[in-house]
Short mmCIF file of C-alpha atoms in Angstrom, two decimals:
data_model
loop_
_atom_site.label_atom_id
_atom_site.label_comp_id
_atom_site.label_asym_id
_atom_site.label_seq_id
_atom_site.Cartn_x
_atom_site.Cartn_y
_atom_site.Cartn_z
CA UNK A 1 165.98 111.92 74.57
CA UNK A 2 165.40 108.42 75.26
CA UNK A 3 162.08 106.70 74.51
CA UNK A 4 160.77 106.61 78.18
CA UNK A 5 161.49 110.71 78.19
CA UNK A 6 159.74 110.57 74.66
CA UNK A 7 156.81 108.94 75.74
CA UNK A 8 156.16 111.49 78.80
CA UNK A 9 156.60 114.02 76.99
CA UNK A 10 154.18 112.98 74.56
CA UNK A 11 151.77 112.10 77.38
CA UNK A 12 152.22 115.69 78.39
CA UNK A 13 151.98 117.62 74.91
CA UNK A 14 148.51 115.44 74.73
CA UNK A 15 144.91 116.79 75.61
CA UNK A 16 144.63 114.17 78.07
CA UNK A 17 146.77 115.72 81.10
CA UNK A 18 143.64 118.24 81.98
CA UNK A 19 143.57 118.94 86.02
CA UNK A 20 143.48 115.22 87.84
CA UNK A 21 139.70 114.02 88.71
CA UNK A 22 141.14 112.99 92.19
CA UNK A 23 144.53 112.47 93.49
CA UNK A 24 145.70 111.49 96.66
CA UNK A 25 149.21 112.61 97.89
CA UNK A 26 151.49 111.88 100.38
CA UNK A 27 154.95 113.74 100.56
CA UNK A 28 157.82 113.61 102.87
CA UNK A 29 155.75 111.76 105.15
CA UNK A 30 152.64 113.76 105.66
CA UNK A 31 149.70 113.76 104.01
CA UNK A 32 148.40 117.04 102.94
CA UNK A 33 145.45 119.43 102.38
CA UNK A 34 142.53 118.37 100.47
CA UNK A 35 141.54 120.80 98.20
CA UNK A 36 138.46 120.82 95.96
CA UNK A 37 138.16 123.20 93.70
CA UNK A 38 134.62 123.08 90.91
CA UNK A 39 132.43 126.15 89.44
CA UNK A 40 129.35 127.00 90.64
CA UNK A 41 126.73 124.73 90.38
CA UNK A 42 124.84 126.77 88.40
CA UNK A 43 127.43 127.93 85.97
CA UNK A 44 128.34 124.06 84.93
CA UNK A 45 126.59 121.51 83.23
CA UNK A 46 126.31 118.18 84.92
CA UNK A 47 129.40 115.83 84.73
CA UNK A 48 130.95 118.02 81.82
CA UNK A 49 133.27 120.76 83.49
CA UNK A 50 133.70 120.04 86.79
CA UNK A 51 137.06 119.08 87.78
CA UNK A 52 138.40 118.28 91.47
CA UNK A 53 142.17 118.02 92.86
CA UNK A 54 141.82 116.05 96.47
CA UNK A 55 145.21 115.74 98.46
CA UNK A 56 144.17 114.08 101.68
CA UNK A 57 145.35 115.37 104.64
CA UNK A 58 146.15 113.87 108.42
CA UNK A 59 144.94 114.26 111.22
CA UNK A 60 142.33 111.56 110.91
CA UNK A 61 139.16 113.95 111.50
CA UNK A 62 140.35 116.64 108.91
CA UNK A 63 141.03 113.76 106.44
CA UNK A 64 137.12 112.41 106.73
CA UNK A 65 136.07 116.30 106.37
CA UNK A 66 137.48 116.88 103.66
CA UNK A 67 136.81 113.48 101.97
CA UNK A 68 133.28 114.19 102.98
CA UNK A 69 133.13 117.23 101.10
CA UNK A 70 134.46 116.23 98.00
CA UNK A 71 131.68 113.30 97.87
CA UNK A 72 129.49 116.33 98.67
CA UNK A 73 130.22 118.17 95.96
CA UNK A 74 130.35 115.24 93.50
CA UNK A 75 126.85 114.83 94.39
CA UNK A 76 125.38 118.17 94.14
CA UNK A 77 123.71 117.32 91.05
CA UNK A 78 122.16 113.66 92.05
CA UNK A 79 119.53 114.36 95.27
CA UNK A 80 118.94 110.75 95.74
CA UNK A 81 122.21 109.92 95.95
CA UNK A 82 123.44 112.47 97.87
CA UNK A 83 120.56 111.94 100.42
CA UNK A 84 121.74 108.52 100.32
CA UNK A 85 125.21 109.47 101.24
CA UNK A 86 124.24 111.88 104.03
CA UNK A 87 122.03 109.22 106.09
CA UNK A 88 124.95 106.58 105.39
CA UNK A 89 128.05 109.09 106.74
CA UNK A 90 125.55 109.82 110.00
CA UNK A 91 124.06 106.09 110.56
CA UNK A 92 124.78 104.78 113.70
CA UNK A 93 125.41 100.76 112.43
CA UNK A 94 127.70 102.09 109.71
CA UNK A 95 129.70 104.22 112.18
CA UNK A 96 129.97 101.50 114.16
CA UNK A 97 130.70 98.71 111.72
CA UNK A 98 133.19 100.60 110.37
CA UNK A 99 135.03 101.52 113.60
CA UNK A 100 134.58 97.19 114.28
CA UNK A 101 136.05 96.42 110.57
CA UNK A 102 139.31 98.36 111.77
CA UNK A 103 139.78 96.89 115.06
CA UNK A 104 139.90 93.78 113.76
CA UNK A 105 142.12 94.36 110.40
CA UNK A 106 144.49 97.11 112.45
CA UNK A 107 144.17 95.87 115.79
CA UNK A 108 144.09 91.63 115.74
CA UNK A 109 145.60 91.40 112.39
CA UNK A 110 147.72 94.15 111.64
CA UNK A 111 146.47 94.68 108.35
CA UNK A 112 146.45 98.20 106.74
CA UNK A 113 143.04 101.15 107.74
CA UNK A 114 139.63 99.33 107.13
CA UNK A 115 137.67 101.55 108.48
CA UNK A 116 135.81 105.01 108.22
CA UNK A 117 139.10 106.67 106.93
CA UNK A 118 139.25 104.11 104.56
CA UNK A 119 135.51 103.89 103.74
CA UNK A 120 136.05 107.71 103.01
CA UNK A 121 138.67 108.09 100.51
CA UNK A 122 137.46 104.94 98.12
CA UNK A 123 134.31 106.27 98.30
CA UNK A 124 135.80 109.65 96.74
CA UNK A 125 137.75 107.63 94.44
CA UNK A 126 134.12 105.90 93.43
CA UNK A 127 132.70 109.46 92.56
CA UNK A 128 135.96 110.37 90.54
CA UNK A 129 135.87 107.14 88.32
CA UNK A 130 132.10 107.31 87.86
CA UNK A 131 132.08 111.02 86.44
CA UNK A 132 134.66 109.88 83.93
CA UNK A 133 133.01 107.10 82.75
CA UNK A 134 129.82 109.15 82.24
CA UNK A 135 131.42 111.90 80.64
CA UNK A 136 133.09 109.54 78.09
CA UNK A 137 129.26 108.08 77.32
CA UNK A 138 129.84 104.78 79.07
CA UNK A 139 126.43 103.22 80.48
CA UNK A 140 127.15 101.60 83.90
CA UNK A 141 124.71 98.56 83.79
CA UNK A 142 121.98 100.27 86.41
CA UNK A 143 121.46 102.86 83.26
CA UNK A 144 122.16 100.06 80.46
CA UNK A 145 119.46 97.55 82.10
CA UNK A 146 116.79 100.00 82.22
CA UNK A 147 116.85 99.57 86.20
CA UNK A 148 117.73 103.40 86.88
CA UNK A 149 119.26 106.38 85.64
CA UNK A 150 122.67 108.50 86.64
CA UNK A 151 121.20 109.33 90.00
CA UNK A 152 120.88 105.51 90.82
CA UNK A 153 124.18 104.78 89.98
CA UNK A 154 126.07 107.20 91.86
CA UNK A 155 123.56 105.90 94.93
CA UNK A 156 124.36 102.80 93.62
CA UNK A 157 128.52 103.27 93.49
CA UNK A 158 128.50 105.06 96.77
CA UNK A 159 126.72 103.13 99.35
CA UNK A 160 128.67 99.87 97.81
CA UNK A 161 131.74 101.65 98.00
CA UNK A 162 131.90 103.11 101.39
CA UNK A 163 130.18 99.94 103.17
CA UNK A 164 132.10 97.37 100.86
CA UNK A 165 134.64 96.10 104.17
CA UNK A 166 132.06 96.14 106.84
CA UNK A 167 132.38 92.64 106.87
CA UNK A 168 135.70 92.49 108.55
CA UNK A 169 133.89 93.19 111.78
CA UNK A 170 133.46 89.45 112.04
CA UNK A 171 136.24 88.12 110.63
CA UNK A 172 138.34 88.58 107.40
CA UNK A 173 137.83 85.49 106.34
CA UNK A 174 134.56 85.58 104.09
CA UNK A 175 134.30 89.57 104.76
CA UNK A 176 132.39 89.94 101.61
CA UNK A 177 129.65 87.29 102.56
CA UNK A 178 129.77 89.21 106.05
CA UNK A 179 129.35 92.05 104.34
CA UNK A 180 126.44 91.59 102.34
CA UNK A 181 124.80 90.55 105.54
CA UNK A 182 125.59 93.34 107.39
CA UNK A 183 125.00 95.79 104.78
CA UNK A 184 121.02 94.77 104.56
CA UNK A 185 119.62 96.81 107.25
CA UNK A 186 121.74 99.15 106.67
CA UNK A 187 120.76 99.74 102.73
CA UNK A 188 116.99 98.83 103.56
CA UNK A 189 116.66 101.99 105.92
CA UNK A 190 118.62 104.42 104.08
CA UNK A 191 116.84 103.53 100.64
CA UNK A 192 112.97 102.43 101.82
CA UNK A 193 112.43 106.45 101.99
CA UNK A 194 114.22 107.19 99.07
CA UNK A 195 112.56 103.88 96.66
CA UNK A 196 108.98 103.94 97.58
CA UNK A 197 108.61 101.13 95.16
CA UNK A 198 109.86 98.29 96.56
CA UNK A 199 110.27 96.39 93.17
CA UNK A 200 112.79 99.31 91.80
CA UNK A 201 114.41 99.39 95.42
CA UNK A 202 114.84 95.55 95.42
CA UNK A 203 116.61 96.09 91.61
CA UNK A 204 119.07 99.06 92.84
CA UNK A 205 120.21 97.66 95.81
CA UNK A 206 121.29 94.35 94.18
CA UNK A 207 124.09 96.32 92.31
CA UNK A 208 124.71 97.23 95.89
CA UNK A 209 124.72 93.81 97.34
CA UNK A 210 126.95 92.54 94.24
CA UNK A 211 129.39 95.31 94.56
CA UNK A 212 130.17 94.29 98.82
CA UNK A 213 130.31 90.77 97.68
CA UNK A 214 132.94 90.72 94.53
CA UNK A 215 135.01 94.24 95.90
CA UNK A 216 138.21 91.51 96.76
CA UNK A 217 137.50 89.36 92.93
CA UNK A 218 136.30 86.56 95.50
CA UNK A 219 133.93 86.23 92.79
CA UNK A 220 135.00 88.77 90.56
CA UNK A 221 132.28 91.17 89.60
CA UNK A 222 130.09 91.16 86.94
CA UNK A 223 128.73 94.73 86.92
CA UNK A 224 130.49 98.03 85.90
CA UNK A 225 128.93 99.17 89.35
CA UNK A 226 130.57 96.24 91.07
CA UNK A 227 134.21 97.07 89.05
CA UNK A 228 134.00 100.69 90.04
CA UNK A 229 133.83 99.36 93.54
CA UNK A 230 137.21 97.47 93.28
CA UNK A 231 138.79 100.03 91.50
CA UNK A 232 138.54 102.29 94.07
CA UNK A 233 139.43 99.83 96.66
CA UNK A 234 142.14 99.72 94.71
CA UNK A 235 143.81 103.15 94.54
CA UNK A 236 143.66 103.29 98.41
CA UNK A 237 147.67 102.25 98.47
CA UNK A 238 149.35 105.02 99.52
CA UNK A 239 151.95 104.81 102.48
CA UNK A 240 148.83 107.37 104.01
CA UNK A 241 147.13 104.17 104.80
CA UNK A 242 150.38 101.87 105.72
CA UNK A 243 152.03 104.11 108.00
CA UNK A 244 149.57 103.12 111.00
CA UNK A 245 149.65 99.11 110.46
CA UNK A 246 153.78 99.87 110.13
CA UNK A 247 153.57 102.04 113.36
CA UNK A 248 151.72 99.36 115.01
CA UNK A 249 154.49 96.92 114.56
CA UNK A 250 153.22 95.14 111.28
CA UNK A 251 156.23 94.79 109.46
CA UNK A 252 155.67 92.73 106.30
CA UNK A 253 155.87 93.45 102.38
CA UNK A 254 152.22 94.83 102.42
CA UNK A 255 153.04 97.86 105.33
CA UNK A 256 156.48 98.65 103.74
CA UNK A 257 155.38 98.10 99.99
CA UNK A 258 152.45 100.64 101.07
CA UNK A 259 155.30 103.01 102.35
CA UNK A 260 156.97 103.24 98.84
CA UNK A 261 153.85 104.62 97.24
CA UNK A 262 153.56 108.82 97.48
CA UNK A 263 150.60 109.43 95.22
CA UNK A 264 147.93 108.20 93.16
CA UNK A 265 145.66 110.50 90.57
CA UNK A 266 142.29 109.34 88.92
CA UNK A 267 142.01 111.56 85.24
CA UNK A 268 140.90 111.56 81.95
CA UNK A 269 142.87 109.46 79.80
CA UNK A 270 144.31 109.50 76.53
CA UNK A 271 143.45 106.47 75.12
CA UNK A 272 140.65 105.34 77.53
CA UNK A 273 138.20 107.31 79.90
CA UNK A 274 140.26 106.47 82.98
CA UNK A 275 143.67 107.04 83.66
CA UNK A 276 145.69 105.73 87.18
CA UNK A 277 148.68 107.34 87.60
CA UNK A 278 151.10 105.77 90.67
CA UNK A 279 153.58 107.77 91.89
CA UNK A 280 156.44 105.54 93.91
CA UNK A 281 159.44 106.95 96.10
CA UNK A 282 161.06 103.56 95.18
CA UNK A 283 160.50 100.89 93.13
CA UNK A 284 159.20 98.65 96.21
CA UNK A 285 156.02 100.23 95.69
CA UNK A 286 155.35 98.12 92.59
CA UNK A 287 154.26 95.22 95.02
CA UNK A 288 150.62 97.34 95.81
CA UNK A 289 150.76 98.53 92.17
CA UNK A 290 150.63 94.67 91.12
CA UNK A 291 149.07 92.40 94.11
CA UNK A 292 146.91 95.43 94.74
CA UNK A 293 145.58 97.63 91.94
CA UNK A 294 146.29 96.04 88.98
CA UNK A 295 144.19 92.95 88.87
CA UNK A 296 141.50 94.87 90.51
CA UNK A 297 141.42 96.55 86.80
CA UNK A 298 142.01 93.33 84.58
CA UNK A 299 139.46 91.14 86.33
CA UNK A 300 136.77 93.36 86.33
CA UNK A 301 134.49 95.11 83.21
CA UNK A 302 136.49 98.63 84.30
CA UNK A 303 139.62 97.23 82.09
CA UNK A 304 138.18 98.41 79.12
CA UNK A 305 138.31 101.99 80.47
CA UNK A 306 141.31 101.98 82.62
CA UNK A 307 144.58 103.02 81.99
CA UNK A 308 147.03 102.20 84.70
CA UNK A 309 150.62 104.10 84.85
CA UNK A 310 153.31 103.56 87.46
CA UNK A 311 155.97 105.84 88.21
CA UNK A 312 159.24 106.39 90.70
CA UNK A 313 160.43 109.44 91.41
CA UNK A 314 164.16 110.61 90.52
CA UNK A 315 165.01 111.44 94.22
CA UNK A 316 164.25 108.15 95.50
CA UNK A 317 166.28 105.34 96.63
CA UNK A 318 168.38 103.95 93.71
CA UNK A 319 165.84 102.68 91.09
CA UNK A 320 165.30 99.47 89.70
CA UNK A 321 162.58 100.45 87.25
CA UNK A 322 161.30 103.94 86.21
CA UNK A 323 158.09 103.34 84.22
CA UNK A 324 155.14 100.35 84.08
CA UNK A 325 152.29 100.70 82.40
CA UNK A 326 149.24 97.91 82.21
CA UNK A 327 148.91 96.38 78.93
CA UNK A 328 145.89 94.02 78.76
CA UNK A 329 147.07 91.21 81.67
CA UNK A 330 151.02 92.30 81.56
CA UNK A 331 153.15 94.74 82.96
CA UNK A 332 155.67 96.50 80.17
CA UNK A 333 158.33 97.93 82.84
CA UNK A 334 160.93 100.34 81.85
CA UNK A 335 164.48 99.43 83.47
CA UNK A 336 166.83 101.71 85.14
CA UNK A 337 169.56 100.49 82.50
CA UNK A 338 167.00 101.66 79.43
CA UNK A 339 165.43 97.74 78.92
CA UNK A 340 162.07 97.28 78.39
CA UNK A 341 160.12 93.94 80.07
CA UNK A 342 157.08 92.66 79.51
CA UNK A 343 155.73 90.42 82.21
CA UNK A 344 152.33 88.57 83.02
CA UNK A 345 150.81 90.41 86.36
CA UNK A 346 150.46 88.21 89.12
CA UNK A 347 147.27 87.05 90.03
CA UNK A 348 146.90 84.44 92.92
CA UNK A 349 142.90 84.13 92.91
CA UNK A 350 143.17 83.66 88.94
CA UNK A 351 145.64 81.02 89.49
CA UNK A 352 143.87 79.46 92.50
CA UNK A 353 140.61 79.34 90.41
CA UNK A 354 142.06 77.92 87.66
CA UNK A 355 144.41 75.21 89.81
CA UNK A 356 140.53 73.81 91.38
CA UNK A 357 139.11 73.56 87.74
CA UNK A 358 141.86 71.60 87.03
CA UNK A 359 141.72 69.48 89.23
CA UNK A 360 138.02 69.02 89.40
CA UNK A 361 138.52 68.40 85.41
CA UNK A 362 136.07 71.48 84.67
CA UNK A 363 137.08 73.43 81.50
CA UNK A 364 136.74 76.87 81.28
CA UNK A 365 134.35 76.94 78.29
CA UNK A 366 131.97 73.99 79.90
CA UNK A 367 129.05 75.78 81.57
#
């Protein structure tokens, strides 16, 4: 056996390979079923036991159903947050911000889904990473600041989450900013009922505000709240998301990179509380796994808990590389031919940040 089949196998024999938080699958071309599966609520203790399988399924309204329940039953145990979460999903600006978001991003620039479907399934992904981090005994900073407790951060992770692209409605340029904007009257009526004191309100929904603005590392964010939020946005790579910008005639390396990736899972890891597992039906899919993903978890506080795996499946096209894993800021990739590489991921904000403070002659330790 050679040390890649070593390796997996090892991976496998481990306690870490328990049944996935979240995974979202796409085979042969169709998305499928989602299917939640958790005990009763009274059986379980919070966080602990319950476990969730989510294979997102097409048409678009039985994908958002399904989504919708599996946020639903994340939340069973948080009432603030999941009353949060139910005026969100039925608010008339959000539905209509998101529907704006993807007309622009799908429609004038053929970018990939932006919109509810999308708002959706990272806001499942959001649930999935925060019950691992929890259940591992990490504080998110809401909890570690003293500003709230588990119920405020899942309130916290959600509402960021799902309304973190909003801002596309005006213009993808600056979304964030846009978003933060757009996001106010939103947050303000779904939380003024829920926060009765507007001093602990004002607190939560900065983690909010902070999470919409640094989602695209345009600052990169400061908060575990905020890196839970980019995470998620994150995973959302699978060709279930670039099949509609490629059918729409947007035929660039994001679309067809998107194409190449089949499935992504959110588990318990081995080594660290989170573990990303790509699935790719060729090697192209490595572009969203890197431009994507991957500095989504380096630049933000998640990269101490985050393992990220990438994978191609043996019936694919012919493979260039069958294995990458993240290793701090590099990729080690395992080669078709049995060689092992180690490269530096490629970061083009990180380089663009670091090109102006050279140029301004700023160093990075002055402050």
């Amino acid at each position: 056996m050679n040390k890649v089949g070593e390796e997996m196998q090892e991976a496998e024999q481990s306690g870490a390979t328990e049944e996935p938080k979240f995974t979202l699958n796409v085979s042969d071309g169709d998305v499928r079923e989602v299917e939640g599966r958790r005990p009763e609520a009274e059986a379980q203790p919070p966080l602990l036991e319950a476990r969730r399988t989510a294979e997102f399924t097409t048409p678009r309204a039985k994908l958002l159903e399904e989504a919708h329940h599996a946020i639903h039953a994340d939340l069973a145990s948080y009432p603030r947050a999941l009353a949060a979460y139910e005026a969100l999903r039925s608010d008339p600006e959000a539905l209509a911000s998101w529907d704006m978001a993807n007309y622009v991003t799908m429609r004038k620039l053929g970018y990939n889904d932006h919109g509810r479907v999308h708002a959706f399934i990272t806001g499942a992904a959001s649930m999935a990473l925060t019950e691992l981090l929890l259940e591992a005994g990490v504080k998110p900073d809401i909890m570690e600041s003293g500003v709230g407790d588990a119920d405020d951060v899942f309130l916290a992770v959600i509402l960021g989450t799902m309304l973190h692209d909003i801002g596309n409605q005006i213009h993808r340029a600056q979304h964030e900013q846009f978003g933060v904007m757009l996001a106010l009257p939103i947050l303000d009526r779904i939380m003024g009922p829920l926060y009765p004191d507007p001093f602990k309100r004002t607190k939560v929904r900065s983690f909010i505000l902070g999470a919409i603005d640094c989602h695209d590392l345009n600052p990169p964010p400061l908060t575990l709240e905020g890196g839970i939020t980019a995470v998620a946005d994150g995973t959302d790579i699978t060709k279930g998301r670039g099949r509609k910008a490629f059918a729409l005639g947007s035929v660039d390396i994001h679309s067809i990179s998107a194409l190449a990736v089949d499935q992504v899972v959110i588990e318990k890891g081995r080594d660290k509380p989170v573990l990303i597992s790509v699935t790719m039906n060729n090697s192209g899919g490595i572009f969203q796994v890197e431009e994507v993903l991957a500095p989504k978890v380096i630049r933000t506080p998640m990269s101490r808990y985050v393992e990220l795996r990438a994978t191609t499946r043996e019936q694919g096209d012919e493979q260039i590389l069958r294995r990458v894993r993240l290793e701090g800021d590099h990729f080690v990739m395992d080669l078709d031919d049995g060689e092992r590489v180690r490269v530096e991921v490629d970061d083009p904000q990180k380089q663009a940040a670091e090109a102006v403070l050279d140029n301004l002659g700023v160093g990075v330790e002055r402050r």
